[in-house]
Coordinates of C-alpha atoms in Angstrom, one line a residue:
M26 CA -36.5 184.0 -56.0
A27 CA -36.4 180.2 -56.0
S28 CA -39.4 178.4 -57.6
A29 CA -41.3 175.7 -56.0
S30 CA -39.8 173.2 -58.3
S31 CA -36.1 174.2 -57.9
P32 CA -34.0 175.0 -54.7
F33 CA -31.8 177.5 -56.7
S34 CA -32.7 181.0 -57.6
E35 CA -32.2 182.7 -60.9
D36 CA -29.4 185.0 -59.5
Q37 CA -27.2 182.0 -58.7
F38 CA -26.9 181.2 -62.4
L39 CA -26.2 184.7 -63.7
C40 CA -22.8 186.0 -64.5
S41 CA -22.1 189.3 -62.6
I42 CA -20.5 190.8 -65.7
C43 CA -23.0 190.1 -68.5
L44 CA -25.9 189.6 -66.1
D45 CA -27.0 186.6 -68.1
V46 CA -27.0 182.8 -67.5
F47 CA -23.5 181.4 -67.4
T48 CA -21.9 180.4 -70.7
N49 CA -18.9 178.2 -70.2
P50 CA -18.6 179.1 -66.5
V51 CA -15.1 179.3 -65.0
T52 CA -14.0 179.7 -61.3
I53 CA -11.1 182.0 -60.4
P54 CA -8.9 181.5 -57.3
C55 CA -11.1 183.6 -55.0
G56 CA -14.0 181.2 -55.7
H57 CA -16.3 183.5 -57.8
N58 CA -17.7 182.3 -61.1
F59 CA -17.9 184.1 -64.4
C60 CA -18.5 183.3 -68.1
K61 CA -15.1 182.4 -69.6
T62 CA -15.5 185.1 -72.3
C63 CA -16.7 187.7 -69.8
I64 CA -13.7 187.4 -67.3
T65 CA -11.2 187.1 -70.2
E66 CA -12.4 190.3 -71.8
H67 CA -12.6 192.0 -68.4
W68 CA -8.9 191.2 -67.7
D69 CA -7.9 192.2 -71.2
V70 CA -9.4 195.7 -70.6
N71 CA -7.9 196.1 -67.1
V72 CA -4.1 195.9 -66.6
Q73 CA -4.5 194.3 -63.2
S74 CA -5.9 190.9 -62.7
L75 CA -8.4 191.3 -60.0
C76 CA -11.9 189.8 -59.2
P77 CA -14.8 192.0 -60.4
M78 CA -16.7 190.9 -57.3
C79 CA -14.4 190.9 -54.3
K80 CA -11.6 193.1 -55.9
E81 CA -8.9 190.5 -54.8
L82 CA -5.7 191.1 -56.8
F83 CA -3.9 188.2 -58.3
D84 CA -0.2 187.9 -59.2
G85 CA -0.4 187.5 -62.9
R86 CA -3.4 186.2 -64.8
P87 CA -4.7 183.0 -63.1
A88 CA -5.3 179.9 -65.2
L89 CA -9.1 179.5 -66.0
R90 CA -10.7 176.1 -65.6
V91 CA -14.3 175.3 -66.6
N92 CA -16.6 174.7 -63.6
T93 CA -18.4 171.6 -64.8
F94 CA -20.8 171.6 -61.8
I95 CA -22.0 175.2 -62.5
S96 CA -22.1 174.5 -66.2
E97 CA -24.4 171.5 -65.8
M98 CA -26.7 173.4 -63.3
A99 CA -26.9 176.4 -65.6
A100 CA -27.9 174.1 -68.6
Q101 CA -30.6 172.5 -66.4
F102 CA -31.8 175.9 -65.3
M103 CA -32.1 177.1 -69.0
Q104 CA -34.1 173.9 -69.8
S105 CA -36.4 174.6 -66.9
V106 CA -36.9 178.2 -68.0
Q107 CA -37.7 177.2 -71.6
K108 CA -40.2 174.5 -70.3
K109 CA -41.8 177.1 -68.1
A110 CA -42.1 179.6 -70.9
S111 CA -43.6 176.9 -73.2
S112 CA -46.1 176.0 -70.4
S113 CA -47.0 179.6 -69.8
G114 CA -47.7 180.1 -73.5
S115 CA -49.8 176.9 -73.6
S116 CA -51.7 178.2 -70.5
E117 CA -52.4 181.5 -72.2
E118 CA -53.5 179.7 -75.3
Q119 CA -55.9 177.5 -73.2
C120 CA -57.3 180.6 -71.5
A121 CA -57.9 182.1 -75.0
N122 CA -59.6 178.9 -76.1
S123 CA -61.8 178.7 -73.0
G124 CA -63.1 182.3 -73.6
E125 CA -61.3 183.8 -70.6
V126 CA -60.0 187.4 -71.0
L127 CA -56.4 187.9 -70.0
C128 CA -54.7 190.9 -68.5
D129 CA -53.3 193.3 -71.0
V130 CA -50.5 194.5 -68.7
C131 CA -48.9 191.2 -67.5
T132 CA -45.7 190.6 -69.4
E133 CA -44.8 187.1 -68.6
T134 CA -47.6 184.7 -67.5
K135 CA -50.9 186.3 -68.4
A136 CA -53.3 186.4 -65.5
T137 CA -57.0 186.2 -65.9
A138 CA -58.6 189.7 -66.2
L139 CA -60.9 190.8 -63.4
K140 CA -62.2 193.9 -65.1
S141 CA -62.1 195.8 -68.4
C142 CA -61.9 199.6 -68.6
L143 CA -63.9 201.3 -71.3
V144 CA -61.7 204.4 -71.0
C145 CA -58.3 202.8 -71.1
L146 CA -59.6 200.1 -73.5
A147 CA -57.6 197.5 -71.6
S148 CA -58.3 194.5 -69.3
Y149 CA -56.7 194.2 -65.9
C150 CA -56.0 191.4 -63.5
E151 CA -56.5 191.9 -59.8
T152 CA -52.9 193.2 -59.4
H153 CA -52.9 195.7 -62.3
L154 CA -56.5 196.8 -61.4
E155 CA -55.3 198.2 -58.2
P156 CA -54.5 201.8 -59.6
H157 CA -58.1 202.1 -60.8
Q158 CA -59.3 201.4 -57.2
R159 CA -56.8 203.8 -55.7
I160 CA -56.1 206.8 -57.9
A161 CA -58.9 209.4 -57.9
G162 CA -58.7 210.1 -61.7
L163 CA -58.8 206.4 -62.6
K164 CA -61.7 205.7 -60.2
R165 CA -63.9 207.7 -62.6
H166 CA -63.2 205.3 -65.4
M167 CA -66.0 202.9 -66.4
L168 CA -65.2 199.4 -65.4
I169 CA -67.1 196.3 -66.7
D170 CA -66.8 192.6 -66.5
P171 CA -63.8 191.5 -68.7
V172 CA -64.6 191.4 -72.4
E173 CA -62.7 190.8 -75.6
N174 CA -62.5 193.3 -78.5
L175 CA -62.7 196.5 -76.5
E176 CA -62.0 198.4 -79.8
G177 CA -65.5 197.3 -80.9
R178 CA -66.9 199.5 -78.1
M179 CA -65.4 202.6 -79.6
C180 CA -67.2 204.8 -82.2
E181 CA -65.7 204.2 -85.6
N182 CA -66.2 207.8 -86.6
H183 CA -64.9 209.7 -83.6
D184 CA -62.8 207.0 -81.7
R185 CA -64.8 207.8 -78.6
P186 CA -66.5 205.3 -76.2
L187 CA -70.1 204.3 -77.1
E188 CA -71.6 205.7 -73.9
M189 CA -75.0 207.0 -75.3
F190 CA -78.0 205.3 -76.8
C191 CA -80.2 206.7 -79.7
K192 CA -83.7 205.5 -79.0
T193 CA -84.8 206.9 -82.4
D194 CA -82.3 204.7 -84.4
Q195 CA -82.0 202.0 -81.7
T196 CA -78.2 202.2 -81.8
C197 CA -75.3 203.0 -79.5
V198 CA -73.5 206.3 -80.2
C199 CA -70.7 208.4 -78.7
Q200 CA -71.0 211.8 -77.2
F201 CA -69.9 213.5 -80.5
C202 CA -72.5 211.5 -82.5
A203 CA -75.2 212.6 -80.0
E204 CA -74.2 216.2 -80.7
S205 CA -73.9 215.9 -84.4
S206 CA -75.7 213.4 -86.6
H207 CA -78.1 212.3 -83.8
R208 CA -78.6 215.8 -82.5
L209 CA -82.4 215.9 -83.0
H210 CA -82.9 212.3 -81.9
H211 CA -84.0 210.9 -78.5
I212 CA -80.6 210.3 -76.8
V213 CA -80.3 208.7 -73.3
P214 CA -77.2 207.5 -71.4
L215 CA -76.2 204.0 -72.2
I216 CA -76.7 202.9 -68.5
E217 CA -80.3 204.2 -68.6
E218 CA -81.2 202.2 -71.6
Y219 CA -79.3 199.2 -70.1
E220 CA -81.4 199.4 -67.0
G221 CA -84.6 199.7 -69.0
K222 CA -83.7 196.8 -71.3
K223 CA -82.5 194.8 -68.3
G224 CA -85.9 195.3 -66.6
E225 CA -87.7 194.2 -69.8
L226 CA -85.4 191.2 -69.9
G227 CA -86.3 190.4 -66.3
K228 CA -90.0 190.6 -67.2
T229 CA -89.6 188.6 -70.3
E230 CA -87.6 186.0 -68.3
G231 CA -90.4 185.8 -65.8
E232 CA -92.9 185.3 -68.6
V233 CA -90.8 182.7 -70.2
Q234 CA -90.4 180.9 -66.8
Q235 CA -94.2 181.1 -66.3
M236 CA -94.6 179.5 -69.8
I237 CA -92.1 176.8 -68.8
Q238 CA -94.0 176.1 -65.6
E239 CA -97.3 176.0 -67.5
R240 CA -96.0 173.5 -70.0
R241 CA -94.4 171.4 -67.3
L242 CA -97.7 171.3 -65.6
K243 CA -99.4 170.4 -68.9
I244 CA -96.9 167.5 -69.3
V245 CA -97.9 166.3 -65.8
Q246 CA -101.6 166.6 -66.7
F247 CA -101.0 164.7 -70.0
K248 CA -99.1 161.9 -68.2
K249 CA -101.8 161.8 -65.6
A250 CA -104.5 161.7 -68.3
V251 CA -102.6 158.8 -69.9
E252 CA -102.5 156.9 -66.6
L253 CA -106.2 157.5 -66.1
S254 CA -106.8 156.4 -69.7
K255 CA -104.9 153.2 -69.1
E256 CA -106.9 152.5 -65.9
D257 CA -110.2 153.3 -67.7
A258 CA -109.0 151.1 -70.7
D259 CA -108.2 148.2 -68.4
K260 CA -111.5 148.5 -66.6
E261 CA -113.4 148.9 -69.9
T262 CA -111.6 145.8 -71.3
E263 CA -112.6 143.9 -68.1
Y264 CA -116.2 145.0 -68.4
S265 CA -116.2 144.2 -72.2
V266 CA -115.0 140.7 -71.5
Q267 CA -117.7 140.2 -68.9
V268 CA -120.4 141.4 -71.2
F269 CA -119.3 139.5 -74.3
T270 CA -118.6 136.3 -72.2
S271 CA -122.2 136.5 -71.0
M272 CA -123.5 137.1 -74.5
M273 CA -121.5 134.1 -75.8
Q274 CA -122.9 132.0 -73.0
S275 CA -126.5 133.1 -74.0
V276 CA -125.8 132.3 -77.6
K277 CA -124.5 128.9 -76.7
R278 CA -127.6 128.3 -74.6
S279 CA -129.9 129.4 -77.4
L280 CA -128.0 127.2 -79.9
A281 CA -128.4 124.2 -77.6
E282 CA -132.1 125.0 -77.2
L283 CA -132.5 125.4 -80.9
I284 CA -130.7 122.0 -81.6
E285 CA -132.8 120.4 -79.0
T286 CA -136.0 121.8 -80.6
I287 CA -134.9 120.5 -84.0
D288 CA -134.2 117.1 -82.5
M289 CA -137.6 117.0 -80.8
K290 CA -139.3 117.9 -84.1
H291 CA -137.3 115.2 -85.9
K292 CA -138.2 112.6 -83.2
T293 CA -141.9 113.5 -83.5
T294 CA -141.7 113.0 -87.3
E295 CA -139.8 109.8 -86.9
N296 CA -142.3 108.4 -84.3
Q297 CA -145.2 109.4 -86.6
A298 CA -143.6 107.7 -89.6
E299 CA -142.9 104.6 -87.6
G300 CA -146.5 104.4 -86.5
F301 CA -147.7 104.8 -90.1
I302 CA -145.2 102.2 -91.3
K303 CA -146.3 99.7 -88.7
E304 CA -150.0 100.2 -89.6
L305 CA -149.2 99.8 -93.3
E306 CA -147.2 96.7 -92.6
E307 CA -150.1 95.2 -90.7
E308 CA -152.5 96.0 -93.6
I309 CA -150.0 94.5 -96.1
S310 CA -149.8 91.3 -94.0
E311 CA -153.6 91.1 -94.0
L312 CA -153.8 91.7 -97.7
M313 CA -151.2 89.1 -98.4
K314 CA -153.2 86.6 -96.4
R315 CA -156.3 87.4 -98.4
R316 CA -154.4 87.2 -101.7
S317 CA -153.1 83.7 -100.8
E318 CA -156.7 82.6 -100.0
L319 CA -157.9 84.0 -103.3
E320 CA -155.1 82.2 -105.2
Q321 CA -156.0 78.9 -103.6
L322 CA -159.7 79.4 -104.3
S323 CA -158.9 80.3 -108.0
R324 CA -157.0 77.1 -108.5
T325 CA -159.7 74.8 -107.1
E326 CA -161.6 72.4 -109.4
D327 CA -164.4 72.0 -106.8
H328 CA -167.2 74.0 -108.2
L329 CA -169.3 73.7 -105.1
H330 CA -166.5 74.8 -102.8
L331 CA -165.7 77.9 -104.9
L332 CA -169.3 79.0 -105.0
Q333 CA -169.7 78.5 -101.2
S334 CA -166.4 80.3 -100.3
F335 CA -166.7 83.2 -102.8
P336 CA -169.1 85.4 -100.8
S337 CA -166.7 85.6 -97.9
L338 CA -163.7 86.4 -100.0
S339 CA -165.0 88.7 -102.8
P340 CA -165.3 91.9 -100.7
A341 CA -161.9 93.7 -100.1
P342 CA -160.7 93.6 -96.5
P343 CA -161.2 96.8 -94.5
T344 CA -158.2 99.1 -95.1
K345 CA -157.3 102.7 -94.4
D346 CA -157.3 105.3 -97.3
W347 CA -153.7 106.4 -97.4
T348 CA -154.1 108.8 -100.3
E349 CA -154.0 112.0 -98.2
V350 CA -151.8 110.8 -95.3
R351 CA -148.5 112.7 -95.1
V352 CA -145.5 112.8 -92.7
H353 CA -144.9 116.4 -91.8
S354 CA -141.2 117.3 -91.4
S355 CA -141.1 121.0 -92.1
Y356 CA -138.5 123.1 -90.1
H357 CA -139.4 126.3 -91.9
G358 CA -139.2 129.4 -89.6
T359 CA -137.5 127.5 -86.7
V360 CA -134.2 129.3 -87.0
R361 CA -135.9 132.6 -87.7
R362 CA -138.1 132.3 -84.6
A363 CA -135.0 131.1 -82.6
G364 CA -133.0 134.1 -83.9
A365 CA -135.7 136.5 -83.0
Q366 CA -136.0 135.1 -79.5
L367 CA -132.2 135.1 -79.2
E368 CA -132.0 138.8 -80.3
E369 CA -134.6 139.7 -77.7
T370 CA -132.8 137.7 -75.0
L371 CA -129.5 139.3 -76.0
N372 CA -130.9 142.8 -76.0
R373 CA -132.4 142.3 -72.6
E374 CA -129.3 140.7 -71.2
M375 CA -127.1 143.3 -72.8
K376 CA -129.0 146.1 -71.3
R377 CA -129.0 144.4 -67.9
L378 CA -125.3 143.7 -68.0
C379 CA -124.4 147.1 -69.3
I380 CA -126.3 148.9 -66.6
D381 CA -125.0 146.5 -63.9
I382 CA -121.4 147.1 -65.1
D383 CA -122.1 150.8 -65.5
L384 CA -123.3 151.0 -61.9
K385 CA -120.2 149.2 -60.7
R386 CA -118.0 151.5 -62.7
V387 CA -119.6 154.7 -61.3
Q388 CA -119.4 153.3 -57.8
Q389 CA -115.6 153.5 -58.2
F390 CA -116.1 157.3 -57.8
A391 CA -118.0 157.0 -54.5
V392 CA -117.4 159.9 -52.1
D393 CA -118.2 160.2 -48.4
V394 CA -121.1 162.7 -48.1
T395 CA -122.2 164.3 -44.8
L396 CA -125.1 166.7 -44.5
D397 CA -124.4 170.4 -43.7
P398 CA -126.6 171.5 -40.7
E399 CA -126.1 175.2 -41.7
T400 CA -128.0 174.6 -44.9
A401 CA -130.9 172.6 -43.4
H402 CA -134.4 174.0 -43.1
P403 CA -135.5 174.5 -39.5
E404 CA -138.1 171.7 -39.8
L405 CA -135.5 169.1 -40.7
I406 CA -133.6 167.0 -38.2
L407 CA -130.1 165.7 -38.9
S408 CA -128.5 162.7 -37.2
D409 CA -125.3 163.3 -35.2
D410 CA -123.1 161.7 -37.8
G411 CA -124.7 163.9 -40.6
K412 CA -125.9 160.8 -42.5
Q413 CA -129.7 161.0 -42.0
V414 CA -132.3 163.7 -42.5
S415 CA -136.0 163.5 -41.5
R416 CA -138.9 165.9 -41.0
C417 CA -140.0 167.1 -37.6
D418 CA -143.4 168.4 -36.6
T419 CA -142.2 171.7 -35.1
K420 CA -139.9 174.4 -36.5
Q421 CA -136.6 174.5 -34.6
N422 CA -135.2 177.8 -33.4
L423 CA -132.1 178.0 -35.6
P424 CA -130.1 181.1 -36.6
D425 CA -130.7 182.2 -40.1
S426 CA -127.8 182.5 -42.5
P427 CA -127.3 183.0 -46.2
K428 CA -126.6 179.2 -46.5
R429 CA -129.9 178.1 -45.0
F430 CA -132.8 177.1 -47.3
S431 CA -136.3 178.3 -46.9
T432 CA -137.5 175.1 -48.6
R433 CA -137.4 171.8 -46.6
C434 CA -134.1 170.5 -48.0
V435 CA -130.5 170.2 -47.0
L436 CA -127.2 170.1 -48.9
G437 CA -124.1 168.0 -48.4
K438 CA -121.0 169.6 -46.9
Q439 CA -118.8 168.4 -49.8
S440 CA -118.8 170.3 -53.0
F441 CA -117.4 169.4 -56.5
S442 CA -116.2 171.6 -59.3
S443 CA -114.5 169.0 -61.5
G444 CA -114.1 165.2 -62.0
R445 CA -116.7 162.6 -61.2
F446 CA -118.5 161.6 -57.9
Y447 CA -121.2 159.3 -56.7
Y448 CA -123.2 158.8 -53.6
E449 CA -126.2 156.6 -52.6
V450 CA -129.3 157.4 -50.5
Q451 CA -131.6 154.8 -48.9
I452 CA -135.3 155.7 -49.5
K453 CA -136.9 152.6 -48.2
G454 CA -140.3 153.2 -46.5
K455 CA -140.8 156.7 -48.0
T456 CA -143.7 157.8 -50.2
D457 CA -142.2 161.2 -51.2
W458 CA -138.7 162.5 -51.7
I459 CA -136.4 164.5 -54.0
L460 CA -132.7 163.6 -54.6
G461 CA -129.9 165.0 -56.8
V462 CA -127.4 167.9 -57.0
V463 CA -127.7 171.6 -57.1
K464 CA -125.4 174.4 -58.1
E465 CA -124.0 176.7 -55.4
S466 CA -125.8 179.8 -56.4
V467 CA -129.4 178.5 -56.3
N468 CA -131.9 180.8 -54.6
R469 CA -132.1 179.5 -51.0
K470 CA -134.6 182.1 -49.7
T471 CA -137.6 181.4 -51.9
N472 CA -140.5 179.0 -51.7
S473 CA -141.7 179.4 -55.3
C474 CA -138.6 178.2 -57.1
T475 CA -139.3 175.2 -59.5
V476 CA -136.9 172.4 -59.0
S477 CA -135.4 172.1 -62.5
P478 CA -132.1 172.3 -64.4
T479 CA -133.1 175.8 -65.5
N480 CA -132.9 176.9 -61.9
G481 CA -129.8 174.9 -61.1
Y482 CA -131.4 171.6 -59.8
W483 CA -130.7 168.2 -61.4
T484 CA -133.0 165.8 -59.5
V485 CA -135.5 163.0 -59.6
C486 CA -138.4 162.5 -57.2
L487 CA -141.2 160.2 -55.9
M488 CA -144.7 161.6 -55.4
N489 CA -147.7 160.0 -53.8
G490 CA -145.9 156.7 -53.3
N491 CA -146.0 155.6 -57.0
Q492 CA -145.2 158.6 -59.3
Y493 CA -141.5 158.7 -60.2
K494 CA -140.5 161.8 -62.1
A495 CA -137.4 163.6 -63.5
C496 CA -137.7 167.1 -62.2
S497 CA -137.8 169.2 -65.3
I498 CA -140.0 171.7 -67.1
P499 CA -142.3 169.9 -67.8
A500 CA -141.7 167.0 -65.4
I501 CA -140.9 163.7 -67.1
N502 CA -142.7 160.5 -65.9
L503 CA -140.5 157.6 -65.2
P504 CA -142.2 154.2 -65.6
L505 CA -140.1 152.0 -63.3
K506 CA -140.6 148.3 -63.2
S507 CA -139.8 148.1 -59.5
K508 CA -139.8 150.4 -56.6
P509 CA -136.2 151.5 -55.7
K510 CA -135.1 151.1 -52.1
K511 CA -131.8 152.8 -52.7
V512 CA -130.9 155.4 -55.3
G513 CA -127.4 156.2 -56.6
V514 CA -126.5 159.6 -57.9
F515 CA -123.6 160.0 -60.3
V516 CA -122.1 163.2 -61.7
D517 CA -119.5 163.6 -64.4
Y518 CA -118.7 167.3 -64.2
Q519 CA -116.7 167.7 -67.5
E520 CA -119.1 165.6 -69.5
G521 CA -122.1 167.4 -68.1
L522 CA -123.9 164.2 -67.0
V523 CA -126.1 163.4 -64.0
S524 CA -127.3 159.8 -63.7
F525 CA -129.7 158.1 -61.2
Y526 CA -129.7 154.4 -60.5
D527 CA -131.9 151.9 -58.7
V528 CA -129.0 150.3 -56.9
D529 CA -130.6 147.0 -55.8
A530 CA -132.1 146.3 -59.3
A531 CA -128.9 147.6 -61.0
A532 CA -131.2 149.6 -63.3
L533 CA -130.9 153.1 -64.7
I534 CA -133.7 155.4 -63.5
Y535 CA -132.9 158.5 -65.5
F536 CA -130.0 160.8 -66.7
F537 CA -129.5 164.4 -67.6
T538 CA -127.1 165.1 -70.4
G539 CA -125.5 168.2 -71.9
C540 CA -125.5 170.0 -68.6
N541 CA -123.2 173.1 -68.7
F542 CA -121.7 173.1 -65.2
T543 CA -119.8 176.3 -64.4
E544 CA -119.8 176.4 -60.6
R545 CA -119.6 174.1 -57.6
L546 CA -122.2 171.3 -57.2
Y547 CA -123.6 170.0 -53.9
P548 CA -125.5 166.8 -53.1
Y549 CA -129.2 167.7 -52.5
L550 CA -131.8 165.9 -50.3
N551 CA -135.4 166.7 -49.6
P552 CA -137.3 164.2 -47.4
K553 CA -140.7 166.0 -48.2
Q554 CA -143.4 166.3 -45.6
S555 CA -145.2 163.4 -43.9
K556 CA -148.9 162.7 -44.7
E557 CA -151.3 160.9 -42.3
G558 CA -148.4 159.2 -40.5
K559 CA -146.7 158.2 -43.8
N560 CA -143.4 159.3 -45.2
T561 CA -141.8 159.5 -41.8
S562 CA -138.7 157.4 -42.6
P563 CA -135.5 159.3 -43.0
L564 CA -133.4 159.7 -46.1
I565 CA -130.1 157.9 -45.2
I566 CA -126.8 158.4 -47.0
C567 CA -125.3 154.9 -47.4
S568 CA -121.8 153.6 -47.1
I569 CA -120.8 152.1 -50.4
N570 CA -119.0 148.8 -50.7
H571 CA -118.5 148.7 -54.5
A572 CA -116.9 145.9 -56.3
D573 CA -113.2 146.2 -57.1

C-alpha cells in the first residue's frame, strides 16, 4: 500500500523472483523488471529464455541493460524505509520515556496499549485487544489499565497471578499461597480488598480536602486579620498623633506661662531694686551736701560763725536704716509648682482626649438598631419606625409569645455573636431608664429577675433623676460630673467588653470587662414607669454621624 508520503507502493520495488527490493534492476524485452542476478540465475536453470512473469519466450538470451530509473527509485525507497524504521524506533523510545505502555503484539510500529491482561501477562493495543472482547474464553481474563512489569504481578513461588489478599499479613498472594502457607489466615479476593481500600482512600481524600479547605479559610482569615490590623494601626497612629500633638501644645503653653511667670518675678525684683537704688542715691546726695557744709565749716577761722552754725549741722540728717533691707529674687519651687500644674493639666487633657478619641473610634462600629415589637411588654409603645419606645398608661392586648418580656422592656431586632458593635440612645428629659445589652437566653417571663451580668444583663441605669448606677450585684454608684443626654453603648464580643459613654461630654460612664459571651447579644431598652407626670419622654435610638 502506498504511504502518505510516497506515490509508489512497496510491491512496485520488489523483484518477483527474490521478493525483495530490486538490486541492480534490469528490464527484459517484454518490459518486466528483475534483479540482474535473479533473472540471470533463472535463465541459467531453465533451458528456454522466457519471462517469469508473462511467460513470453525469447529467441536466445536477450541482452540485459540496467534500468537506471528503477534503480534510483529503489534506492530512494530503501532510504525512506530505513528513515521510517529509525523514526518508529525513536517513537517507541519516546513512548517508553514518557511512561506509556506499548502493545506487546505489534511487530513494527508499537502502538500504545489500551489494556493489560493479568492472565496472559501481556499488554494490548486497541486492535490486538479485540480477541479478548470477542472470544468467550478470553472474556473471562482480568483486564486492567495498561501497566509495565506484569511479571511483578505473579507469585514468585507458584508463578500464578496475585489475585488474593491476606489481611493477616497485609500482603497479596496467589490461590496456591492461600491454600498452603496462608491457609489459616484471613484471605479475601483482591478485588474485595481493593474496593475496601479504595473506599478508605475516598474517605481520606475527603478528609484531606476538608483540611485543605479549612487551611485555605484560615489563610483568608489571617489575611483579613492583617488588613484589619493595618486599618486599626493606621487609625491608632492617627489618634496617637492627635493626642501627643495636643500634649505638646499643652507643654508649649505651660512652658510659655512658666517663662512669663519667671520674667514677671524678675521684673518685680528689678523694679524693687531700682526703687531702693533711687532712694539710696537721694540719701547719698543729701549726705554729700551735708559733708560739704561740714568741710566748709571745719575750715573757717571765724569763731563766732562756727559756734553759731554748729547746732544746725551737728545732728546727722534723717536717713533710712538699710541694715535689714534686702532684694528678694528667689525662684525656688517655681519649676516644681509649674511641673505639678503641668502634670495635672496633662493628665486631665490626656484623659479627655483619650475618651474623646476612644468614643470616635467605637462610633466606627455603629449599627442600625430597630426595636422588635414581638419582645416589647404590652405597656410599651413603639414608634412606627421602631426607633422610639415609651410607656403607656394602659396594657395593650397583644398576643403572648416566648419572645415577649413580662418586665417593661424591649429588645432590638438585631443580634450579635461576634465582632464589635455600637449604638446610641437619647435619654433627654427622663428621670429613670435602663440601657445596655442582654444575652438571648435571659428569662423573659419573670418579674423578680435582678438585672445584672450574673443573669445575662450588662446595663447602666438612672434612678430618681440623679442616681446613676451600673447594674450589678451590688449596684455600683456612678458619680458623673454632668447629666448625659445621650448614651452610647459599645460591645467588643471577643474581648468581653461592654462600655457606656456620655456622648455629648465625650466621657466614659462605665465599662464591664472580662465578660464571657457565649451566645447572641441583643440591645436592651427599659424606659421605666412615669411618676407624677415625670419620665414620660421616650427612649430614642439615634442615627450616628461619627467622624471619619
